[in-house]
Amino acid sequence: MQAVTPTTTVKSVTSRVRIARLSAVAVLAAAVAGCAQDAPQDTWDPAGPNAQKIHSLDNVVYAIAGVVGVIVFAVLSVAFWKFRDRGQPIPEQSHGKPALEIVLTIIPAMILIGVAIPSVSTLMALNKTDDTECIINVTGQQWWWEVDYPVQEGCGGIDEPIVTSGQMVIEAGTKVLVRGTSRDVIHSWWIPRLNGKRDMVPGRVHTVRLEADEPGIYAGQCTEFCGLSHANMRMEVVAMEPDDFAAWKANQVEAYVAPEEGTLAAEGESTFVAQCSRCHQVDGLTDNDGELVIARPDQNVWSGAAPNLTNLMTRNTFAGASWDLLSNECRADVWEADSADVGAAYLEGVSESCLNEVELREWLRNAPAKKPMYTDPESLEETNGLPRGMPYLALSEDQIDQLIAYLLERK
Amino acid sequence: MAIIERPTESPATEAPAPSASTSYGYLRRPVETKGWRSWAFTVDHKKIGIMYGAVALFFFIIGGLEAGLIRLQLAGPDGTILSADKYNQMFTMHATTMVFLFVMPMAAAFANYFIPLQIGARDVAFPRLNALSLWTFVFGGIFINTSWILGGGADGGWFMYAPNSSVPFSPSNGIDFWTLGLLITGIASLVGAINLIVTVLNMRAPGMTMMKMPIFTWMGFVTQMLLLFAMPVITVALFLLMFQRSFGATFFSVEAGADPLLWQHLFWIFGHPEVYIIVLPAFGIVSEVLPVFSKKPLFGYPFVVFSGAAIGFVGFGVWAHHMFASGLGPVSVAVFSVATMAIAVPTGVKIINWTLTMWGGKLKFTTAMLFAVGLIVEFTIGGLSGVTHAIAPSDTQQTDTYYIVAHFHYVIFGGGVVGLFSGMYYWWPKIFGKMLSETLGKWNFWLMMIGMNLTFGPMHIIGLQGQPRRMYVWTEYRAGEGFFNLGFWNLVATIGTFVLAIGVFFFLINIWVTHRPGSKTPPAPADPWDARSLEWITSSPPKEYNFARTPVVSDLDEFFHRKYEDVGEGDQHEYVQHMTGEEVIQNEEDNADLNIHLPAPSYWPMVLAFSLPVLAYGVIYSTLLILAGAAIATMAMFGWALEPADAPQSDYDPTDDGGETSKELANV
Amino acid sequence: MSDSVITETAPDAEDVVDARPDEHAGDDHGHDDHGGHHSSLGLSNIKLAMWLFLGSECLLFGGLISTYMLYRNRHSANLGPDQLWDIPFTSASSFVLLTSSLTMVLAVSAANRKDIRATKIFLGVTSLLGGLFVAGQIYEFTTFYREGLGFTTSLFSSSFFTLTGFHGVHVSIGIIMLVATIGMLQKDKISGDKAEAVEMVGLYWHFVDIVWIVIFTLVYLIPA
Ligand code: HEA
Ligand code: HEA
Ligand code: CUA
Ligand SMILES: [Cu+2]
């Protein structure tokens, strides 16, 4: 037998193979153990029964994957070590052992059948819709979510529809059924700590269950690529105690109170009517003639919708939940509050001293500069001249001052 | 009679030259054997293979630069290297380039070069169609990339979901370039598939039954079958999209009552088989490499063959696992979920057989072998995360996060690309007659392995921590703290990319060092690895006619069995080498065939291919160009049809030494 | 080149069944009718290729038909299949196309008999019938158009025109192939097996016919 092959430094190479393999295992193990507490969208930190069901299934699945991986790598490492070329004779030219093959084919098949059963039953449980206690509609559009509460007996009773955006307020411990659709392209609704995601497709209504065990703020993100500002299309679910939720509902339907004559806010009101109300609805707002002002976003925005600003300052974030309405200090008061206090802190809303004025001003000064949107008047040919998003409005700093004063009263 | 590569010893026995050879079509056939023309108009499957590979490598670098920009943008929160618009174009084009312009053509390069050699054929069944495939791919690839300078690349993501791909949502021409470009490269794939399937079915050397075919050829064959049936589906989707964007149809307009899920179904019916189109050639390569460097036949050859076929088959029935969150309804989701799990079984068969091939072997860790082993390790990681996606409820947490990005880069890069690199090192001496440096090769391997795990390993964490994919920025607020925080791991992934890029760079250096003018690298031995299959029973690089004599096959691993003899008794085996590889080859040369006819080069494939981008620019910009493209295409097709398959004898006579051919009419 | 060489190097090649092949490397033109072609399947390359191509085409039409079936009901109230279809007319043109399959069969058998004249005649008749079918389709399209059904009128119209248009283009390409074959027979330009060339066109033509039967049944006959 003569060696026809150029010899290589077998020894050092094999040890390096092992290091690579070990580090690969380590990475996998790290992923398997990945349940750090802090990222708000951590998928392994369920905060409600739906996400919990998935997580329980995950535990099994990831464990099996991990074990299979470890076995494969262990066998491989033994093979590398044991059968490396040390001048042994040419091995038997055997073409395999069918019996062994069949056994080794059946084992994975059995494992997979074992996994398939619980996964199908979890799937069915997660798709139940007949036991929910509260219906909330969400509608995606480039690049924010509208959230509305239809009149119903659920949710502790809703007599007047509530429309808001970016943040969905729910009662902790209530089984919520989210019904979603879209006004333009496909978006995907995802609150990782409460449930998996569901695409919201134009022309169709899809449902997803949500339930939070404890009051708290649960972060989410649109997860279907929906164009330019897909990255800036976020959302939050705010879960609160029943009393707080009732207070929130009541506040949302309170009648409009016009700003006092002569204040900055009153000037803001007229600026708003002039500049903003063609897109943004403020319920109860009247113009100089006392006529109700009805926004016509369907004629002014390509998706046909713009956020309802009636109660803007009861929310914490704006523009697809991408920026805070609260300044950093005040933000911490809400986001880092104990579970029991979250509701109350949230209900405080945004006060003048807490307003994140810098970013709201930037937004009003030039929204598309803050958040990429297709609003350049020169390239709106394909959308009949309608912007996709909030356009640049060339407001003066004075107008912005007035508008901020006005908006601060929207709570 | 055309190219006569060696003098006829007994001309009298030759049949008279066919009368058709006096017919010229429009132009005489090109006859150059040197210079750029000998490449541009060649129909030699080996030259075509090399060009496929070179162009694919070029696109790999383009796709890699795009990946580099993506990672730089994401290295920290609120990245500012790319605008949102450019970022969206970047990942769309990155994926398109890598999938359609790198991995698929690179696999086609290997298939082109080695399938005929592995089955003992002199060329593919349709050499001119082969050239057509090459040039359609090249022109299609260039066409797609010209979008960068003509208003920006496609920005809808590589699966281009409707309705986001409609004009109001993507007014630039990027998606038009993408659609038309993929239609063009689709022609390349379809034509190539037909060609290679016929080659495999019909042109095997005597004695080579299907179950004696080298495993790379088998996997290539399954891949081409997948292409044959998957390409038409995406073709339909692309046509619908083109009609939507360019001619006002409303296939995906919800206002008109369209169902946006139609696109998803059409895309993924193609898209899932596509991922196996990416990985099966690599599986074929490592199934060649592992036995050679284990000195054992592939364990369970029939199982590997049938599992490959099963993967191909089942692969057509699992597409909706990309749509678990699309709202299909729980019953369909359950069915597709279980079907997807089923595909892990045949894939597992492969992993198990590779492992058992090494078990009990005599392992030599050359660079090619290291890459093969690297594939097993990395692909298993990716495959196992794939199984976690198959669990539909789990997938609703994973889909569209970086956990998916981790999965598919482990299978695509760790499986597909690593396998292709294994093939490069293994077959380089065969193709170019020189060995790549093993030292540089090991640097290449280790940097690529470390780089890929640093790049894609952390993406498991990033994804499970909830970072969605396709986001041009991520924000500090959602990054978390502690060991699993997104900031750290995004940075690691970016650093990993550069390690990976340096690894790839070593490959380029290796090529340069080996082939630079004045390089001292000696010619490679004829059988450097003590190989086992047919492609090695000929000189390296092979002559134009591949084999001095059409080999006659009696064994799987024919070459091994010609070199070694089992002198053991009963259950005892002892192998003695009774011939070296050189001697086997010499033996073939000594008994060389007479009168080898090869197809002559042709202009028409390139001309026909060229008409396609002209047509496509026409669809985007002007009807005049459509007419021009159609005119070129018509001319090319008629020229092609009228052209005799061989050049007339006078054009291409042998010279006295029997080696080089004369070039007296070379400039027609 | 002799058996002795084979047995020298491969002593135990019992299953070497094939005869020594002709040395022609891939040859997409079938130009030499001297010497048998080596083919492992016993089916010529070009025929196999045509079968594969048609297999692929099945999925192309499958996709188009599925699209049509999904969208067939999505149209305005007065411009749907019920208002537009003229079943007797389309049946007639379908019959014309089916007849062309018959003449195609006759052309192939004539080619096999090496009766070039009859081959040309039958090919000519086939292409005329094909042309009649395409003319009928153009007439049908213009009628629909005049009744208000444009390509972009509704999802139904887009998918209908796309499906039948794709089929029409296939028929037209078939006609070009038929005419080109006649011309090449006339000028004696077919360098390979003439009968095979005709058969090849025939395979394609029959396929296009069969696709039409499916389309006719699904699109016209089964009520929406
Ligand atoms: C080379 C390409 C390739 C390959 C081979 C695979 C292989 C597999 N893929 Fe992957 N996949 C992609 C490329 C690939 N994939 C791409 C590109 C995407 C994303 C597209 C996009 O969205 O952009 C994707 C996305 C994707 C999804 C959708 C995720 C989502 O978007 O939500 C799913 C879901 O089921 C999936 C599953 C699988 C499975 C089960 C396999 C299996 O074939 C894997 C089988 C292998 C093993 C399991 C390992 C070895 C086996 C054993 C050691 C035996 C024992 C094992 C067990 C008992 C479990 N893949
Ligand atoms: C064959 C397929 C393939 C390959 C090989 C790769 C290779 C790589 N991919 Fe790719 N990728 C995809 C297919 C592929 N990818 C697909 C299908 C998507 C989904 C797109 C979508 O969502 O639509 C995707 C998406 C994707 C993303 C997610 C983007 C997002 O969702 O926002 C990222 C992010 O890190 C990424 C990174 C990389 C990296 C770092 C590499 C590296 O492996 C690249 C390494 C190669 C090189 C670097 C080139 C050679 C190096 C040199 C010549 C040296 C000089 C270069 C530099 C200095 C940079 N890819
Ligand atoms: Cu909306 Cu992404
Ligand atoms: Cu898939």
PDB file of C-alpha atoms in Angstrom, chain B residues 470-635:
ATOM      1  CA  ARG B 470     -35.386  43.678   7.436  1.00  0.00           C
ATOM      2  CA  MET B 471     -35.114  46.611   9.795  1.00  0.00           C
ATOM      3  CA  TYR B 472     -32.776  49.340   8.635  1.00  0.00           C
ATOM      4  CA  VAL B 473     -32.266  50.412  12.252  1.00  0.00           C
ATOM      5  CA  TRP B 474     -32.760  48.872  15.622  1.00  0.00           C
ATOM      6  CA  THR B 475     -33.278  50.932  18.717  1.00  0.00           C
ATOM      7  CA  GLU B 476     -31.537  51.013  22.055  1.00  0.00           C
ATOM      8  CA  TYR B 477     -34.937  50.943  23.807  1.00  0.00           C
ATOM      9  CA  ARG B 478     -35.686  47.467  22.582  1.00  0.00           C
ATOM     10  CA  ALA B 479     -32.172  46.114  22.984  1.00  0.00           C
ATOM     11  CA  GLY B 480     -32.298  44.935  26.573  1.00  0.00           C
ATOM     12  CA  GLU B 481     -29.359  44.548  28.888  1.00  0.00           C
ATOM     13  CA  GLY B 482     -27.205  41.784  30.220  1.00  0.00           C
ATOM     14  CA  PHE B 483     -25.617  38.894  28.406  1.00  0.00           C
ATOM     15  CA  PHE B 484     -28.253  38.613  25.721  1.00  0.00           C
ATOM     16  CA  ASN B 485     -28.528  42.279  24.836  1.00  0.00           C
ATOM     17  CA  LEU B 486     -28.929  43.060  21.183  1.00  0.00           C
ATOM     18  CA  GLY B 487     -26.206  45.685  21.059  1.00  0.00           C
ATOM     19  CA  PHE B 488     -23.368  43.369  21.887  1.00  0.00           C
ATOM     20  CA  TRP B 489     -24.460  40.542  19.655  1.00  0.00           C
ATOM     21  CA  ASN B 490     -25.181  42.760  16.688  1.00  0.00           C
ATOM     22  CA  LEU B 491     -21.672  44.075  17.001  1.00  0.00           C
ATOM     23  CA  VAL B 492     -20.266  40.564  17.197  1.00  0.00           C
ATOM     24  CA  ALA B 493     -22.162  39.623  14.056  1.00  0.00           C
ATOM     25  CA  THR B 494     -20.693  42.575  12.239  1.00  0.00           C
ATOM     26  CA  ILE B 495     -17.173  41.743  13.361  1.00  0.00           C
ATOM     27  CA  GLY B 496     -17.792  38.168  12.293  1.00  0.00           C
ATOM     28  CA  THR B 497     -18.662  39.348   8.810  1.00  0.00           C
ATOM     29  CA  PHE B 498     -15.273  40.892   8.439  1.00  0.00           C
ATOM     30  CA  VAL B 499     -13.532  37.771   9.680  1.00  0.00           C
ATOM     31  CA  LEU B 500     -15.596  35.901   7.131  1.00  0.00           C
ATOM     32  CA  ALA B 501     -14.670  38.352   4.413  1.00  0.00           C
ATOM     33  CA  ILE B 502     -10.988  37.964   5.237  1.00  0.00           C
ATOM     34  CA  GLY B 503     -11.494  34.218   5.017  1.00  0.00           C
ATOM     35  CA  VAL B 504     -12.970  34.567   1.557  1.00  0.00           C
ATOM     36  CA  PHE B 505     -10.155  36.932   0.724  1.00  0.00           C
ATOM     37  CA  PHE B 506      -7.686  34.151   1.471  1.00  0.00           C
ATOM     38  CA  PHE B 507      -9.374  32.114  -1.200  1.00  0.00           C
ATOM     39  CA  LEU B 508      -8.782  34.861  -3.718  1.00  0.00           C
ATOM     40  CA  ILE B 509      -5.175  35.165  -2.544  1.00  0.00           C
ATOM     41  CA  ASN B 510      -4.809  31.437  -2.912  1.00  0.00           C
ATOM     42  CA  ILE B 511      -5.934  31.590  -6.514  1.00  0.00           C
ATOM     43  CA  TRP B 512      -3.577  34.449  -7.179  1.00  0.00           C
ATOM     44  CA  VAL B 513      -0.625  32.751  -5.546  1.00  0.00           C
ATOM     45  CA  THR B 514      -1.246  29.585  -7.518  1.00  0.00           C
ATOM     46  CA  HIS B 515      -1.828  31.124 -10.892  1.00  0.00           C
ATOM     47  CA  ARG B 516      -0.016  34.444 -10.946  1.00  0.00           C
ATOM     48  CA  PRO B 517       2.462  34.782 -13.769  1.00  0.00           C
ATOM     49  CA  GLY B 518       5.716  33.269 -12.626  1.00  0.00           C
ATOM     50  CA  SER B 519       4.091  31.240  -9.893  1.00  0.00           C
ATOM     51  CA  LYS B 520       6.241  28.333  -8.801  1.00  0.00           C
ATOM     52  CA  THR B 521       3.305  26.039  -8.147  1.00  0.00           C
ATOM     53  CA  PRO B 522       4.135  22.828  -9.998  1.00  0.00           C
ATOM     54  CA  PRO B 523       1.533  21.046 -12.070  1.00  0.00           C
ATOM     55  CA  ALA B 524      -0.746  18.909  -9.979  1.00  0.00           C
ATOM     56  CA  PRO B 525      -0.302  15.166  -9.999  1.00  0.00           C
ATOM     57  CA  ALA B 526      -2.879  13.380 -12.099  1.00  0.00           C
ATOM     58  CA  ASP B 527      -4.515  11.796  -9.075  1.00  0.00           C
ATOM     59  CA  PRO B 528      -3.635  14.006  -6.145  1.00  0.00           C
ATOM     60  CA  TRP B 529      -6.258  12.720  -3.706  1.00  0.00           C
ATOM     61  CA  ASP B 530      -6.365   9.043  -4.580  1.00  0.00           C
ATOM     62  CA  ALA B 531      -9.838   9.687  -5.904  1.00  0.00           C
ATOM     63  CA  ARG B 532     -12.575   7.246  -6.719  1.00  0.00           C
ATOM     64  CA  SER B 533     -14.746   8.456  -9.544  1.00  0.00           C
ATOM     65  CA  LEU B 534     -14.626   8.721 -13.289  1.00  0.00           C
ATOM     66  CA  GLU B 535     -13.663  12.340 -13.748  1.00  0.00           C
ATOM     67  CA  TRP B 536     -10.162  11.469 -12.573  1.00  0.00           C
ATOM     68  CA  ILE B 537      -9.560   8.845 -15.264  1.00  0.00           C
ATOM     69  CA  THR B 538      -8.245  11.485 -17.610  1.00  0.00           C
ATOM     70  CA  SER B 539      -5.575  14.138 -17.648  1.00  0.00           C
ATOM     71  CA  SER B 540      -5.856  17.299 -15.565  1.00  0.00           C
ATOM     72  CA  PRO B 541      -7.091  19.568 -16.979  1.00  0.00           C
ATOM     73  CA  PRO B 542      -8.961  17.253 -19.270  1.00  0.00           C
ATOM     74  CA  LYS B 543      -8.492  17.529 -22.998  1.00  0.00           C
ATOM     75  CA  GLU B 544     -11.319  19.078 -24.959  1.00  0.00           C
ATOM     76  CA  TYR B 545     -12.657  15.635 -25.690  1.00  0.00           C
ATOM     77  CA  ASN B 546     -12.603  14.663 -21.979  1.00  0.00           C
ATOM     78  CA  PHE B 547     -11.538  11.057 -22.266  1.00  0.00           C
ATOM     79  CA  ALA B 548      -8.945   9.556 -24.519  1.00  0.00           C
ATOM     80  CA  ARG B 549     -11.245   6.604 -24.572  1.00  0.00           C
ATOM     81  CA  THR B 550     -14.820   6.443 -23.434  1.00  0.00           C
ATOM     82  CA  PRO B 551     -14.483   4.635 -20.136  1.00  0.00           C
ATOM     83  CA  VAL B 552     -16.318   1.412 -19.550  1.00  0.00           C
ATOM     84  CA  VAL B 553     -17.750   1.208 -16.094  1.00  0.00           C
ATOM     85  CA  SER B 554     -18.253  -1.828 -13.962  1.00  0.00           C
ATOM     86  CA  ASP B 555     -18.291  -0.416 -10.456  1.00  0.00           C
ATOM     87  CA  LEU B 556     -19.498   2.436  -8.410  1.00  0.00           C
ATOM     88  CA  ASP B 557     -16.154   4.050  -7.504  1.00  0.00           C
ATOM     89  CA  GLU B 558     -14.765   2.782 -10.768  1.00  0.00           C
ATOM     90  CA  PHE B 559     -11.424   4.549 -10.450  1.00  0.00           C
ATOM     91  CA  PHE B 560     -10.751   3.105  -7.020  1.00  0.00           C
ATOM     92  CA  HIS B 561     -11.450  -0.378  -8.213  1.00  0.00           C
ATOM     93  CA  ARG B 562      -9.136   0.018 -11.139  1.00  0.00           C
ATOM     94  CA  LYS B 563      -6.348   1.031  -8.781  1.00  0.00           C
ATOM     95  CA  TYR B 564      -6.878  -1.316  -5.885  1.00  0.00           C
ATOM     96  CA  GLU B 565      -7.525  -4.977  -5.552  1.00  0.00           C
ATOM     97  CA  ASP B 566      -8.944  -6.793  -2.581  1.00  0.00           C
ATOM     98  CA  VAL B 567      -6.547  -9.636  -1.848  1.00  0.00           C
ATOM     99  CA  GLY B 568      -8.087 -10.536   1.479  1.00  0.00           C
ATOM    100  CA  GLU B 569      -9.749 -13.862   2.061  1.00  0.00           C
ATOM    101  CA  GLY B 570     -13.280 -14.449   3.270  1.00  0.00           C
ATOM    102  CA  ASP B 571     -14.265 -11.691   5.624  1.00  0.00           C
ATOM    103  CA  GLN B 572     -10.765 -10.341   5.785  1.00  0.00           C
ATOM    104  CA  HIS B 573     -10.107  -7.494   3.438  1.00  0.00           C
ATOM    105  CA  GLU B 574      -6.766  -6.292   2.326  1.00  0.00           C
ATOM    106  CA  TYR B 575      -6.385  -3.823  -0.444  1.00  0.00           C
ATOM    107  CA  VAL B 576      -3.326  -3.628  -2.570  1.00  0.00           C
ATOM    108  CA  GLN B 577      -2.712  -1.020  -5.110  1.00  0.00           C
ATOM    109  CA  HIS B 578      -1.872  -2.695  -8.353  1.00  0.00           C
ATOM    110  CA  MET B 579      -1.931   0.432 -10.462  1.00  0.00           C
ATOM    111  CA  THR B 580      -1.400   4.091  -9.749  1.00  0.00           C
ATOM    112  CA  GLY B 581      -3.821   6.658 -11.031  1.00  0.00           C
ATOM    113  CA  GLU B 582      -1.248   7.718 -13.608  1.00  0.00           C
ATOM    114  CA  GLU B 583      -1.006   4.179 -14.872  1.00  0.00           C
ATOM    115  CA  VAL B 584      -4.755   3.876 -15.195  1.00  0.00           C
ATOM    116  CA  ILE B 585      -4.886   7.077 -17.169  1.00  0.00           C
ATOM    117  CA  GLN B 586      -1.916   6.010 -19.267  1.00  0.00           C
ATOM    118  CA  ASN B 587      -3.673   2.770 -20.012  1.00  0.00           C
ATOM    119  CA  GLU B 588      -6.685   4.670 -21.272  1.00  0.00           C
ATOM    120  CA  GLU B 589      -4.520   6.908 -23.414  1.00  0.00           C
ATOM    121  CA  ASP B 590      -2.751   3.938 -24.889  1.00  0.00           C
ATOM    122  CA  ASN B 591      -6.054   2.549 -26.007  1.00  0.00           C
ATOM    123  CA  ALA B 592      -7.414   5.853 -27.143  1.00  0.00           C
ATOM    124  CA  ASP B 593     -10.458   6.133 -29.335  1.00  0.00           C
ATOM    125  CA  LEU B 594      -9.987   7.243 -32.878  1.00  0.00           C
ATOM    126  CA  ASN B 595     -11.902   9.975 -34.571  1.00  0.00           C
ATOM    127  CA  ILE B 596     -13.367  11.961 -31.770  1.00  0.00           C
ATOM    128  CA  HIS B 597     -15.911  14.424 -33.061  1.00  0.00           C
ATOM    129  CA  LEU B 598     -16.682  17.482 -31.044  1.00  0.00           C
ATOM    130  CA  PRO B 599     -19.342  20.071 -31.660  1.00  0.00           C
ATOM    131  CA  ALA B 600     -18.002  23.293 -33.083  1.00  0.00           C
ATOM    132  CA  PRO B 601     -18.314  26.697 -31.428  1.00  0.00           C
ATOM    133  CA  SER B 602     -21.147  29.025 -32.324  1.00  0.00           C
ATOM    134  CA  TYR B 603     -22.032  32.707 -32.180  1.00  0.00           C
ATOM    135  CA  TRP B 604     -25.725  32.217 -31.860  1.00  0.00           C
ATOM    136  CA  PRO B 605     -26.103  31.321 -28.181  1.00  0.00           C
ATOM    137  CA  MET B 606     -24.513  34.581 -27.183  1.00  0.00           C
ATOM    138  CA  VAL B 607     -26.496  36.589 -29.704  1.00  0.00           C
ATOM    139  CA  LEU B 608     -29.755  35.002 -28.611  1.00  0.00           C
ATOM    140  CA  ALA B 609     -28.914  35.575 -24.953  1.00  0.00           C
ATOM    141  CA  PHE B 610     -28.053  39.163 -25.713  1.00  0.00           C
ATOM    142  CA  SER B 611     -31.490  39.797 -27.171  1.00  0.00           C
ATOM    143  CA  LEU B 612     -33.129  39.112 -23.811  1.00  0.00           C
ATOM    144  CA  PRO B 613     -31.853  42.103 -21.828  1.00  0.00           C
ATOM    145  CA  VAL B 614     -32.604  44.250 -24.857  1.00  0.00           C
ATOM    146  CA  LEU B 615     -36.195  43.037 -24.728  1.00  0.00           C
ATOM    147  CA  ALA B 616     -36.265  43.614 -20.993  1.00  0.00           C
ATOM    148  CA  TYR B 617     -34.984  47.177 -21.212  1.00  0.00           C
ATOM    149  CA  GLY B 618     -37.654  47.585 -23.816  1.00  0.00           C
ATOM    150  CA  VAL B 619     -40.389  46.545 -21.388  1.00  0.00           C
ATOM    151  CA  ILE B 620     -39.139  49.156 -18.949  1.00  0.00           C
ATOM    152  CA  TYR B 621     -38.247  51.997 -21.259  1.00  0.00           C
ATOM    153  CA  SER B 622     -39.485  51.772 -24.812  1.00  0.00           C
ATOM    154  CA  THR B 623     -41.363  49.663 -27.303  1.00  0.00           C
ATOM    155  CA  LEU B 624     -38.674  50.328 -29.888  1.00  0.00           C
ATOM    156  CA  LEU B 625     -36.218  48.346 -27.837  1.00  0.00           C
ATOM    157  CA  ILE B 626     -38.718  45.503 -27.572  1.00  0.00           C
ATOM    158  CA  LEU B 627     -38.858  45.386 -31.342  1.00  0.00           C
ATOM    159  CA  ALA B 628     -35.079  45.513 -31.599  1.00  0.00           C
ATOM    160  CA  GLY B 629     -34.745  42.694 -29.068  1.00  0.00           C
ATOM    161  CA  ALA B 630     -37.327  40.617 -30.879  1.00  0.00           C
ATOM    162  CA  ALA B 631     -35.515  41.171 -34.170  1.00  0.00           C
ATOM    163  CA  ILE B 632     -32.196  40.064 -32.689  1.00  0.00           C
ATOM    164  CA  ALA B 633     -33.864  37.037 -31.131  1.00  0.00           C
ATOM    165  CA  THR B 634     -35.520  36.015 -34.381  1.00  0.00           C
ATOM    166  CA  MET B 635     -32.311  36.404 -36.305  1.00  0.00           C
TER     167      MET B 635
END
